[in-house]
Coordinates of C-alpha atoms and ligand atoms in Angstrom, one line a residue:
M112 CA 142.2 -13.6 -38.5
N113 CA 141.2 -17.0 -37.1
E114 CA 137.6 -16.3 -37.9
A115 CA 138.6 -15.4 -41.5
D116 CA 140.6 -18.6 -41.7
S117 CA 137.8 -20.7 -40.3
E118 CA 135.5 -19.2 -42.9
E119 CA 137.9 -20.0 -45.7
M120 CA 138.3 -23.6 -44.5
F121 CA 134.6 -24.0 -44.1
L122 CA 134.0 -22.8 -47.7
H123 CA 136.2 -25.6 -49.0
L124 CA 134.2 -28.1 -46.9
S125 CA 131.0 -26.7 -48.2
A126 CA 132.2 -27.1 -51.8
R127 CA 132.4 -30.8 -50.8
G128 CA 128.8 -31.0 -49.6
A129 CA 129.2 -30.0 -46.0
I130 CA 126.5 -28.0 -44.2
R131 CA 127.2 -25.9 -41.1
T132 CA 125.8 -26.9 -37.8
D133 CA 126.5 -25.7 -34.3
N134 CA 125.0 -28.9 -32.8
L135 CA 127.8 -31.4 -32.1
E136 CA 125.4 -34.2 -31.8
E137 CA 124.1 -33.9 -35.4
A138 CA 127.5 -33.2 -36.9
D139 CA 129.5 -35.8 -38.9
A140 CA 132.7 -33.8 -38.9
V141 CA 134.2 -31.1 -36.6
L142 CA 136.7 -28.5 -37.7
V143 CA 138.6 -27.1 -34.7
N144 CA 140.5 -24.0 -35.6
T145 CA 143.1 -23.2 -32.9
C146 CA 145.1 -20.3 -31.5
T147 CA 148.4 -20.6 -29.6
V148 CA 149.2 -16.9 -29.0
R149 CA 148.8 -17.5 -25.3
D150 CA 149.1 -20.8 -23.4
H151 CA 145.5 -20.5 -22.3
A152 CA 144.1 -20.5 -25.9
E153 CA 146.0 -23.7 -26.6
H154 CA 144.8 -25.4 -23.4
R155 CA 141.2 -24.6 -24.3
A156 CA 141.7 -26.2 -27.7
L157 CA 143.2 -29.3 -26.3
S158 CA 140.6 -29.7 -23.6
F159 CA 137.9 -29.4 -26.3
L160 CA 139.7 -32.4 -28.0
G161 CA 139.1 -34.3 -24.8
R162 CA 135.4 -33.7 -25.2
L163 CA 135.5 -34.7 -28.9
M164 CA 137.2 -38.0 -28.0
K165 CA 134.0 -39.0 -26.3
W166 CA 131.9 -37.7 -29.2
K167 CA 134.0 -39.8 -31.6
R168 CA 133.7 -42.9 -29.5
Q169 CA 129.9 -42.8 -29.9
N170 CA 130.5 -43.2 -33.7
P171 CA 134.0 -43.9 -35.0
N172 CA 133.0 -42.7 -38.5
R173 CA 132.9 -39.1 -37.2
V174 CA 135.7 -36.9 -38.5
I175 CA 137.9 -34.5 -36.5
I176 CA 140.0 -31.8 -38.3
F177 CA 142.4 -30.0 -36.0
A178 CA 143.7 -26.8 -37.7
G179 CA 145.4 -23.5 -37.1
C180 CA 148.3 -22.2 -35.0
A181 CA 148.2 -24.8 -32.2
A182 CA 148.1 -27.5 -34.8
Q183 CA 151.1 -25.9 -36.5
R184 CA 153.0 -25.6 -33.2
L185 CA 152.3 -29.1 -31.9
G186 CA 152.6 -30.7 -35.4
N187 CA 153.0 -34.5 -35.6
S188 CA 153.1 -35.0 -31.9
L189 CA 149.3 -34.4 -32.0
K190 CA 148.5 -37.6 -33.9
K191 CA 150.5 -39.6 -31.5
R192 CA 148.8 -38.0 -28.5
Y193 CA 145.4 -37.9 -30.0
P194 CA 145.3 -40.9 -32.5
F195 CA 141.6 -40.3 -33.1
L196 CA 142.4 -37.1 -35.1
N197 CA 141.7 -37.5 -38.8
I198 CA 143.4 -34.4 -40.2
V199 CA 145.9 -32.1 -38.6
S200 CA 146.4 -29.0 -40.8
G201 CA 148.7 -26.2 -39.4
A202 CA 148.3 -22.5 -40.0
K203 CA 151.0 -22.5 -42.7
E204 CA 148.9 -25.0 -44.7
I205 CA 145.7 -23.0 -45.0
E206 CA 146.4 -22.2 -48.7
H207 CA 146.5 -25.9 -49.4
F208 CA 143.5 -26.9 -47.3
A209 CA 141.5 -28.0 -50.3
D210 CA 144.3 -30.5 -51.3
T211 CA 144.5 -31.7 -47.7
L212 CA 140.8 -32.5 -47.7
D213 CA 141.1 -34.3 -51.0
K214 CA 144.1 -36.3 -50.0
S215 CA 142.4 -37.5 -46.8
G216 CA 139.9 -39.4 -48.9
L217 CA 137.3 -38.5 -46.3
F218 CA 135.3 -36.0 -48.4
S219 CA 133.8 -36.3 -51.8
P220 CA 135.5 -34.2 -54.5
A221 CA 134.5 -30.6 -54.8
Q222 CA 131.1 -30.5 -56.6
K223 CA 130.6 -26.8 -56.8
P224 CA 132.9 -23.8 -56.9
T225 CA 133.9 -22.6 -53.5
A226 CA 131.2 -20.2 -52.3
V227 CA 131.6 -16.7 -51.1
A228 CA 131.0 -15.7 -47.4
S229 CA 127.8 -13.7 -47.3
G230 CA 126.8 -11.1 -44.7
F231 CA 127.0 -7.3 -44.5
S232 CA 130.5 -7.4 -43.1
A233 CA 133.2 -9.6 -44.5
Y234 CA 136.9 -10.3 -44.0
A235 CA 139.6 -10.2 -46.6
T236 CA 143.0 -11.5 -45.8
I237 CA 145.6 -9.4 -47.6
M238 CA 148.7 -10.7 -46.0
R239 CA 149.8 -13.8 -44.2
G240 CA 152.6 -14.3 -41.7
C241 CA 154.9 -11.8 -40.0
N242 CA 158.5 -10.6 -40.5
F243 CA 158.9 -9.2 -37.0
N244 CA 160.5 -11.1 -34.1
C245 CA 158.8 -9.6 -31.0
T246 CA 160.5 -11.6 -28.3
Y247 CA 157.3 -12.8 -26.6
C248 CA 155.5 -13.8 -29.7
I249 CA 154.9 -17.2 -31.3
V250 CA 153.1 -15.9 -34.4
P251 CA 156.2 -15.7 -36.8
S252 CA 157.1 -19.3 -36.0
V253 CA 153.6 -20.7 -36.6
R254 CA 152.5 -18.5 -39.5
G255 CA 155.9 -18.0 -41.2
P256 CA 157.2 -14.9 -43.0
V257 CA 155.1 -12.3 -44.7
K258 CA 153.4 -13.1 -47.9
C259 CA 151.2 -10.3 -49.4
L260 CA 148.4 -11.4 -51.6
P261 CA 148.4 -9.9 -55.1
T262 CA 146.3 -6.8 -55.3
Q263 CA 144.2 -8.1 -58.2
D264 CA 143.2 -11.2 -56.2
I265 CA 142.2 -9.1 -53.2
L266 CA 140.1 -6.7 -55.4
Q267 CA 138.4 -9.7 -57.0
D268 CA 137.8 -11.3 -53.6
V269 CA 136.2 -8.1 -52.2
T270 CA 134.2 -7.6 -55.4
R271 CA 132.7 -11.1 -55.0
K272 CA 132.0 -10.4 -51.3
A273 CA 130.3 -7.1 -52.2
Q274 CA 128.2 -8.8 -54.8
A275 CA 127.2 -11.3 -52.1
G276 CA 126.0 -8.4 -49.9
A277 CA 129.0 -7.1 -48.0
K278 CA 129.0 -3.4 -47.2
E279 CA 131.9 -3.4 -44.8
I280 CA 135.2 -5.1 -45.4
M281 CA 137.8 -5.8 -42.8
L282 CA 141.3 -6.2 -44.3
L283 CA 143.5 -8.6 -42.3
G284 CA 147.2 -9.1 -41.7
Q285 CA 149.6 -9.3 -38.7
T286 CA 151.3 -6.0 -39.8
V287 CA 148.5 -5.1 -42.2
N288 CA 149.8 -1.6 -43.0
A289 CA 153.1 -3.0 -44.2
Y290 CA 151.2 -4.3 -47.3
Q291 CA 153.0 -3.8 -50.5
D292 CA 152.5 -5.5 -53.9
G293 CA 154.6 -4.0 -56.7
N294 CA 153.7 -0.3 -56.6
T295 CA 150.6 -0.8 -54.6
S296 CA 150.9 0.4 -51.0
F297 CA 148.5 -0.2 -48.2
A298 CA 147.0 3.3 -48.6
D299 CA 146.5 2.6 -52.3
L300 CA 144.8 -0.7 -51.5
L301 CA 142.5 0.9 -49.0
N302 CA 141.4 3.5 -51.5
R303 CA 140.9 0.9 -54.3
V304 CA 138.9 -1.4 -52.0
S305 CA 136.7 1.5 -51.0
E306 CA 135.9 2.2 -54.7
I307 CA 134.4 -1.3 -55.2
P308 CA 130.6 -0.9 -55.8
G309 CA 128.6 -1.7 -52.7
I310 CA 131.5 -1.2 -50.2
E311 CA 130.6 1.6 -47.8
R312 CA 133.2 1.1 -45.1
V313 CA 136.7 -0.3 -45.0
R314 CA 138.3 -1.5 -41.7
F315 CA 141.7 -3.1 -41.1
T316 CA 143.6 -4.9 -38.4
S317 CA 146.3 -5.1 -37.0
P318 CA 148.6 -2.3 -38.2
H319 CA 152.1 -1.8 -36.8
P320 CA 152.9 1.7 -35.5
I321 CA 156.1 2.1 -37.6
Y322 CA 154.2 1.9 -40.9
F323 CA 152.0 4.8 -40.1
T324 CA 153.7 7.5 -42.1
P325 CA 152.6 11.1 -43.0
Q326 CA 152.2 9.8 -46.6
F327 CA 149.7 7.2 -45.4
L328 CA 147.6 9.9 -43.6
Q329 CA 147.8 12.2 -46.6
A330 CA 146.5 9.4 -48.9
V331 CA 143.5 8.4 -46.8
K332 CA 142.5 11.7 -45.2
D333 CA 139.8 12.6 -47.7
N334 CA 138.3 9.1 -48.0
P335 CA 135.3 8.9 -45.6
K336 CA 134.8 5.2 -46.4
I337 CA 137.9 4.4 -44.4
A338 CA 136.7 3.8 -40.9
R339 CA 137.9 6.3 -38.4
H340 CA 139.3 3.6 -36.1
V341 CA 142.7 2.2 -35.8
H342 CA 143.5 -0.8 -33.5
L343 CA 147.1 0.0 -32.7
P344 CA 148.7 -2.5 -30.3
V345 CA 151.3 -0.8 -28.0
Q346 CA 152.1 -3.7 -25.7
S347 CA 154.0 -1.5 -23.2
G348 CA 154.4 2.1 -22.3
S349 CA 158.0 1.7 -21.2
T350 CA 160.7 2.3 -23.9
K351 CA 163.0 -0.1 -22.0
V352 CA 160.4 -2.9 -22.2
L353 CA 159.6 -2.1 -25.8
R354 CA 163.2 -2.5 -26.6
E355 CA 163.4 -5.8 -24.8
M356 CA 160.2 -6.9 -26.6
K357 CA 161.9 -5.8 -29.9
R358 CA 158.9 -3.8 -30.9
G359 CA 160.8 -1.3 -33.0
Y360 CA 159.5 1.9 -31.5
T361 CA 159.8 4.0 -28.4
R362 CA 157.1 5.3 -26.1
E363 CA 157.5 8.8 -27.7
V364 CA 157.3 7.5 -31.3
F365 CA 154.2 5.6 -30.4
L366 CA 152.6 8.7 -28.9
E367 CA 153.5 10.8 -31.9
K368 CA 151.8 8.3 -34.2
V369 CA 148.7 8.3 -32.0
Q370 CA 148.6 12.0 -32.1
A371 CA 148.9 12.2 -35.9
L372 CA 146.2 9.6 -36.3
Q373 CA 143.9 11.4 -33.8
E374 CA 144.5 14.7 -35.6
H375 CA 143.0 13.0 -38.7
G376 CA 140.0 11.9 -36.8
F377 CA 141.0 8.3 -36.0
N378 CA 139.9 6.7 -32.7
I379 CA 142.5 4.4 -31.2
S380 CA 142.3 1.1 -29.4
T381 CA 145.2 -1.0 -28.4
D382 CA 146.6 -4.3 -27.0
I383 CA 148.7 -4.3 -23.8
I384 CA 150.8 -7.1 -22.2
V385 CA 151.3 -6.8 -18.5
G386 CA 154.1 -8.6 -16.6
F387 CA 156.7 -9.1 -19.4
P388 CA 159.6 -10.7 -17.5
T389 CA 161.7 -7.5 -17.2
E390 CA 158.8 -5.2 -16.4
T391 CA 159.4 -3.3 -13.1
E392 CA 156.9 -1.3 -11.1
Q393 CA 158.3 1.9 -12.8
D394 CA 157.8 0.3 -16.3
F395 CA 154.3 -0.6 -15.4
E396 CA 153.6 2.9 -14.3
Q397 CA 154.9 4.1 -17.6
T398 CA 152.2 1.9 -19.2
L399 CA 149.6 3.5 -17.0
S400 CA 150.7 6.9 -18.0
L401 CA 150.9 6.1 -21.7
V402 CA 147.3 4.8 -21.5
A403 CA 146.2 8.0 -19.9
K404 CA 148.0 10.2 -22.6
A405 CA 146.9 8.2 -25.6
H406 CA 143.1 8.5 -24.9
F407 CA 142.5 4.9 -26.1
F408 CA 138.7 4.2 -26.3
A409 CA 139.4 0.5 -25.7
A410 CA 142.2 -1.8 -24.8
Y411 CA 142.7 -5.6 -24.7
C412 CA 144.9 -6.3 -21.8
F413 CA 146.7 -9.6 -21.4
K414 CA 148.9 -11.2 -18.8
Y415 CA 152.2 -12.2 -20.3
S416 CA 152.3 -15.9 -21.3
P417 CA 155.6 -17.5 -22.0
R418 CA 155.6 -19.3 -25.4
Q419 CA 158.1 -22.1 -25.9
G420 CA 160.8 -21.3 -28.4
T421 CA 160.5 -17.5 -28.1
P422 CA 163.5 -15.5 -26.6
A423 CA 161.4 -14.2 -23.7
A424 CA 160.5 -17.7 -22.6
Q425 CA 164.2 -18.1 -21.4
M426 CA 163.7 -15.2 -18.9
Q427 CA 162.7 -15.5 -15.3
L428 CA 159.0 -15.1 -14.9
L429 CA 157.4 -12.5 -12.6
P430 CA 155.2 -14.0 -9.8
Q431 CA 151.6 -14.6 -10.9
N432 CA 150.2 -12.4 -8.2
V433 CA 152.2 -9.5 -9.5
L434 CA 150.7 -10.1 -13.0
E435 CA 147.3 -10.3 -11.6
K436 CA 147.6 -7.2 -9.5
R437 CA 148.9 -5.2 -12.5
L438 CA 146.3 -6.5 -14.8
D439 CA 143.6 -5.5 -12.3
I440 CA 144.9 -1.9 -12.0
L441 CA 145.2 -1.6 -15.7
L442 CA 141.7 -2.9 -16.5
N443 CA 140.2 -0.4 -14.0
Q444 CA 142.0 2.5 -15.7
V445 CA 141.0 1.3 -19.1
R446 CA 137.4 1.0 -18.1
D447 CA 137.3 4.6 -16.8
L448 CA 139.0 6.0 -19.9
S449 CA 136.8 4.0 -22.1
E450 CA 133.7 5.5 -20.5
H451 CA 135.1 9.0 -20.9
A452 CA 135.8 8.3 -24.5
Y453 CA 132.1 7.3 -25.0
Q454 CA 131.0 10.4 -23.1
R455 CA 133.0 12.6 -25.5
Q456 CA 130.9 11.3 -28.4
I457 CA 127.7 13.0 -27.0
G458 CA 126.5 15.6 -29.4
T459 CA 128.4 14.3 -32.4
T460 CA 126.8 13.1 -35.7
Q461 CA 127.7 9.5 -36.6
E462 CA 127.1 7.1 -39.5
V463 CA 126.1 3.8 -37.9
L464 CA 126.2 0.5 -39.8
M465 CA 123.5 -1.6 -38.3
E466 CA 124.7 -5.0 -37.1
E467 CA 121.5 -5.9 -35.2
P468 CA 118.0 -4.3 -35.7
T469 CA 118.6 -1.6 -33.1
K470 CA 122.4 -1.7 -32.7
G471 CA 125.3 -0.9 -34.9
R472 CA 128.8 0.5 -35.0
S473 CA 130.0 4.0 -35.9
S474 CA 132.9 4.7 -38.2
G475 CA 135.1 5.1 -35.1
N476 CA 134.0 1.7 -33.8
F477 CA 131.7 2.8 -31.0
W478 CA 128.6 0.8 -30.3
V479 CA 125.4 2.8 -30.9
Q480 CA 121.8 1.9 -29.9
T481 CA 119.1 3.4 -32.2
S482 CA 115.6 4.3 -31.0
R483 CA 113.9 2.2 -33.6
A484 CA 114.7 -0.8 -35.7
Y485 CA 116.4 -0.8 -39.1
P486 CA 117.3 -3.6 -41.5
V487 CA 120.7 -5.1 -40.6
G488 CA 123.3 -3.7 -43.0
N489 CA 121.7 -0.3 -43.3
M490 CA 123.7 2.9 -42.7
V491 CA 121.9 5.2 -40.3
R492 CA 122.9 8.8 -39.8
C493 CA 122.2 10.1 -36.3
E494 CA 123.2 12.4 -33.4
I495 CA 124.5 10.9 -30.2
D496 CA 122.2 11.8 -27.4
R497 CA 123.8 10.1 -24.4
A498 CA 126.2 7.4 -23.3
E499 CA 125.9 4.6 -20.8
G500 CA 129.1 2.7 -20.0
T501 CA 130.3 1.6 -23.4
L502 CA 127.1 2.2 -25.4
L503 CA 125.9 5.3 -27.2
F504 CA 122.3 6.2 -27.7
A505 CA 121.1 7.9 -30.9
R506 CA 118.5 10.6 -31.7
N507 CA 117.4 12.3 -34.9
E508 CA 118.1 9.2 -37.0
H509 CA 117.6 8.8 -40.7
D510 CA 118.8 6.1 -43.1
Ligands
SAH718 N1 150.6 -8.5 -35.0 C1 149.9 -7.8 -33.9 C2 149.6 -8.7 -32.8 C3 149.2 -10.1 -33.0 S1 149.1 -11.1 -31.5 C4 150.8 -6.7 -33.5 O1 152.0 -6.9 -33.5 O2 150.3 -5.7 -33.0 C5 147.7 -10.4 -30.7 C6 148.0 -9.9 -29.3 O3 148.3 -10.9 -28.5 C7 149.2 -9.0 -29.3 O4 148.9 -7.6 -29.6 C8 149.6 -9.1 -27.8 O5 149.1 -8.1 -27.0 C9 149.1 -10.5 -27.4 N2 150.2 -11.4 -27.2 C10 151.0 -11.9 -28.1 N3 151.9 -12.8 -27.6 C11 151.6 -12.8 -26.2 C12 152.2 -13.5 -25.1 N4 153.2 -14.3 -25.3 N5 151.6 -13.2 -23.9 C13 150.6 -12.4 -23.8 N6 150.0 -11.7 -24.8 C14 150.5 -11.9 -26.0
SF4_719 FE1 153.8 -11.1 -33.1 FE2 155.3 -8.9 -33.2 FE3 154.6 -10.1 -35.5 FE4 152.7 -8.9 -34.0 S1 154.5 -7.9 -35.1 S2 152.6 -10.9 -34.9 S3 153.4 -9.3 -32.0 S4 156.0 -10.9 -33.9

């Protein structure tokens, strides 16, 4: 989501004459888009500001824009602490970023229409904000309540991206499958996006388990353009911890949703938090057993990080060494399961969308290495010959 926001902000800068560079020394302005979901992310953004302070001292005309979720959380205190910042633009302000640039007087007025991101894979934000209140999570306070973008605007956005060369679209939202605009449900939107000329594959992230209904599965089951991958964050395998996190589902409900998705051919990955303040050894074991039952092919695992202002931040923290030990055990289990999941793909036929000359991703989101080079963006049909770690190798390819 942050990558999509960065892209959107950059396009407004480019309409005002900016050209992208990754070389700090030749840049006149830097856009720092920040995350605050865990403390570590915010720290990194602030320590980068320390580096930028020296960069700006070399030439006071240089411009620094500090944007995104950490900017939203820290707000006005930022300009006091870091007086050299030119623009602070929080995550809730992204829709008004063009005005923010114009009001700053630092950029020339927009000279050309805002361009469209190009590339074979593109993002499309369909929903901003979140209506949940998971007790550990800072997102609702920095991004605000849910706002679904109008279906027509999304279809227009995807059409422009497809005309600019996108073959794969990733639909984005914090509870993306709760999308609703009038009579248009998330499943309707997926199907309509997949019908746009040029679009060959539609992905989405992050869905919430409670919105995966039998109606959803029914509506998408015959549409092969909808990627057979769902990233479905579980956070914990213990019903007690899930209740304390206010996730809105039990361990059993989560496993039922996973099973229904798998029966429709979807591969599942997840996010897990270890060391939530009330997590006991037994709760953690429940997480390990859920991971084994759900057959995830990948999992992002995080140590719990207290976020100021969230209900969980009031609770007594577990010792860091407990968090580290649990994370280590979980990561080992995830690595093994992941390798098994890759092994299970051997002998299957896959459609691979090339992201590099000899490497691409299958519909189920597995990385596949081809035996010869293809143009990036081509769809290659192949059989899976063997797996090594988390990489599949193809044979009998044709595009
Ligand atoms: N909306 C998504 C998650 C968005 S945040 C959902 O509900 O599934 C992305 C991930 O960051 C979460 O899935 C969670 O695993 C992790 N996360 C969020 N807050 C956290 C915290 N306080 N400490 C550690 N990890 C956290
Ligand atoms: Fe955070 Fe929960 Fe909303 Fe996801 S659903 S963004 S974890 S509050």
